[in-house]
Amino acid sequence: MKISVPKEIKNHEYRVGLVPHSVAELTHLGHEVFVETQAGAAIGFSDADYAAAGATILATAEETFDIADLIVKVKEPQLAECARLKQTQTLFTYLHLAADKPQAEALMASGATCIAYETVTEPQGGLPLLRPMSEVAGRISVHVGATYLHKAFGGRGVLLGGVPGVAPAKVVIIGGGVSGVNAAQMAIGLSADVTLFDINPHKLIEIDHLFHGRVKTAYSSKAALADAIKEADLVIGAVLIPGAAAPKLVSKAQLKTMKPGAVLVDIAIDQGGCFETSHATTHQDPIYIVDGIVHYCVANMPGAVARTSTLALNNATLPFVVKMAQMGVSAALAADTHLKAGLNVANGQITYKAVADALDLPFAA
């Protein structure tokens, strides 16, 4: 199979679909891998590294897309990239279509088979290709939240862990999934006062046991969450409905009840965001302020630590890439129901119901 790795073009996106070790695995199995020049250079993977792993280096994105049977990326294709896709090709990447109708329609128009990392499942019921980036995003959320609490950025001027004689910051985490748990781990490590909300009582019990009571847990009713954010210094939105748009859990009106200079970090922004006032930002221009509340809504948060993120993501995606290369995409989808759960677009139609519902587009089973 001919497998291509284009250079990512989203703002400040330095991750890359395959690292040299992954390329070496595929070329050892007899597949051809084509890598756009400088695709991994920003995070220490040179063209020479890829060539040594058996890849062919191509000069342009156009060449890299054109030659491929399977295209492996990280971020959702930009519209210029969608236009390069062909009906005979398969795209394997994050898509997050529920919040991006123009991209969905462009992928439908291409006729390509599009498999989304974020909806691939596993026998244990989790999302194995979303998990590594959720781990990274959860941990980063506390780093950036602590930073933007600094007064120079419009924050409250509060140190997350406090000091002896001064209380720590109050951190509210909404969602007890992978991102929320990793955020809690980091916040507790910095000695913050942490409360985590979820709607699954079993998840709350699990988190209480995991952190030995150091994280306060609460059922995520509207009233309880509304009370908590009034006292919060940092609110981290970490909710996920696989493939679907995130629910809006904090309204614009509620911002006026919060402490001036409090910070909202929206990990769910790739799925449209879980705060009513959220809109996607970039690493270049990451924050904005609404009613005195600092919003951090960067749509590719793990890109900030691109080398760590790329290596973690490759550990999860490579087995699926190998399976598609060895079996062919159609046979792999037929044989693996968990990979097939990642199929979002095929033959010009939306094939993932939550995406179709979110975008008010026809669903093809």
Short mmCIF file of N, CA and C in Angstrom, two decimals, residues 16-23 25 45 72 74 92 94 117 122 127-133 135-136 306-322:
data_model
loop_
_atom_site.label_atom_id
_atom_site.label_comp_id
_atom_site.label_asym_id
_atom_site.label_seq_id
_atom_site.Cartn_x
_atom_site.Cartn_y
_atom_site.Cartn_z
N VAL A 16 2.96 15.27 13.65
CA VAL A 16 3.07 14.61 12.36
C VAL A 16 2.43 13.23 12.46
N GLY A 17 1.82 12.79 11.35
CA GLY A 17 1.02 11.57 11.37
C GLY A 17 1.80 10.31 11.70
N LEU A 18 3.01 10.19 11.19
CA LEU A 18 3.85 9.02 11.47
C LEU A 18 5.25 9.49 11.80
N VAL A 19 5.86 8.91 12.81
CA VAL A 19 7.25 9.20 13.15
C VAL A 19 8.14 8.20 12.41
N PRO A 20 9.45 8.44 12.33
CA PRO A 20 10.33 7.53 11.59
C PRO A 20 10.24 6.07 12.04
N HIS A 21 10.12 5.79 13.34
CA HIS A 21 10.03 4.40 13.79
C HIS A 21 8.78 3.73 13.22
N SER A 22 7.67 4.47 13.13
CA SER A 22 6.45 3.93 12.54
C SER A 22 6.63 3.67 11.05
N VAL A 23 7.30 4.60 10.38
CA VAL A 23 7.59 4.42 8.96
C VAL A 23 8.43 3.17 8.74
N GLU A 25 8.54 0.50 10.49
CA GLU A 25 7.70 -0.68 10.66
C GLU A 25 6.92 -0.99 9.38
N PHE A 45 12.28 15.43 13.89
CA PHE A 45 12.32 14.31 12.95
C PHE A 45 12.65 14.86 11.56
N VAL A 72 -2.24 9.55 6.27
CA VAL A 72 -2.24 9.56 7.73
C VAL A 72 -1.85 10.96 8.20
N VAL A 74 -2.77 14.20 11.46
CA VAL A 74 -3.10 14.40 12.87
C VAL A 74 -4.38 15.22 12.98
N PHE A 92 -7.05 9.01 7.34
CA PHE A 92 -7.05 8.53 8.72
C PHE A 92 -6.46 9.63 9.60
N TYR A 94 -7.75 12.81 13.02
CA TYR A 94 -8.84 13.41 13.78
C TYR A 94 -9.70 14.22 12.82
N TYR A 117 -10.02 9.34 14.12
CA TYR A 117 -9.40 8.79 15.31
C TYR A 117 -10.33 8.81 16.51
N GLU A 122 -12.57 0.41 21.34
CA GLU A 122 -11.76 -0.74 21.75
C GLU A 122 -12.65 -1.70 22.54
N LEU A 127 -11.95 4.86 23.95
CA LEU A 127 -11.61 5.46 22.66
C LEU A 127 -10.07 5.53 22.58
N PRO A 128 -9.43 4.48 22.07
CA PRO A 128 -7.98 4.35 22.21
C PRO A 128 -7.17 5.38 21.47
N LEU A 129 -7.72 5.96 20.39
CA LEU A 129 -6.96 6.94 19.62
C LEU A 129 -7.22 8.36 20.12
N LEU A 130 -8.27 8.54 20.88
CA LEU A 130 -8.52 9.83 21.53
C LEU A 130 -7.79 9.91 22.87
N ARG A 131 -7.62 8.73 23.51
CA ARG A 131 -7.08 8.72 24.87
C ARG A 131 -5.73 9.43 25.02
N PRO A 132 -4.73 9.16 24.16
CA PRO A 132 -3.44 9.82 24.40
C PRO A 132 -3.50 11.34 24.31
N MET A 133 -4.30 11.86 23.38
CA MET A 133 -4.42 13.32 23.29
C MET A 133 -5.30 13.88 24.41
N GLU A 135 -5.27 12.62 27.41
CA GLU A 135 -4.33 12.66 28.54
C GLU A 135 -3.49 13.94 28.49
N VAL A 136 -2.96 14.22 27.30
CA VAL A 136 -2.13 15.43 27.14
C VAL A 136 -2.96 16.68 27.39
N ALA A 306 4.20 19.19 20.99
CA ALA A 306 3.99 18.40 19.78
C ALA A 306 4.80 17.11 19.72
N ARG A 307 6.02 17.12 20.24
CA ARG A 307 6.82 15.90 20.18
C ARG A 307 6.23 14.81 21.08
N THR A 308 5.95 15.17 22.34
CA THR A 308 5.33 14.21 23.25
C THR A 308 4.01 13.70 22.67
N SER A 309 3.20 14.61 22.15
CA SER A 309 1.88 14.24 21.62
C SER A 309 2.01 13.31 20.42
N THR A 310 2.94 13.60 19.53
CA THR A 310 3.11 12.78 18.34
C THR A 310 3.53 11.37 18.70
N LEU A 311 4.48 11.24 19.60
CA LEU A 311 4.95 9.91 20.00
C LEU A 311 3.83 9.13 20.68
N ALA A 312 3.07 9.79 21.54
CA ALA A 312 1.96 9.12 22.22
C ALA A 312 0.89 8.69 21.23
N LEU A 313 0.59 9.56 20.27
CA LEU A 313 -0.44 9.24 19.28
C LEU A 313 -0.01 8.08 18.38
N ASN A 314 1.25 8.08 17.95
CA ASN A 314 1.74 6.99 17.10
C ASN A 314 1.66 5.64 17.79
N ASN A 315 1.92 5.62 19.09
CA ASN A 315 1.79 4.36 19.82
C ASN A 315 0.40 3.77 19.68
N ALA A 316 -0.60 4.63 19.60
CA ALA A 316 -1.99 4.18 19.52
C ALA A 316 -2.44 3.92 18.09
N THR A 317 -2.00 4.75 17.13
CA THR A 317 -2.52 4.64 15.76
C THR A 317 -1.81 3.59 14.91
N LEU A 318 -0.53 3.34 15.19
CA LEU A 318 0.24 2.46 14.30
C LEU A 318 -0.39 1.08 14.10
N PRO A 319 -0.90 0.40 15.14
CA PRO A 319 -1.51 -0.91 14.89
C PRO A 319 -2.65 -0.87 13.88
N PHE A 320 -3.42 0.22 13.88
CA PHE A 320 -4.53 0.34 12.93
C PHE A 320 -4.01 0.63 11.53
N VAL A 321 -2.97 1.45 11.43
CA VAL A 321 -2.36 1.72 10.11
C VAL A 321 -1.80 0.44 9.53
N VAL A 322 -1.11 -0.35 10.35
CA VAL A 322 -0.56 -1.63 9.88
C VAL A 322 -1.67 -2.55 9.42
#
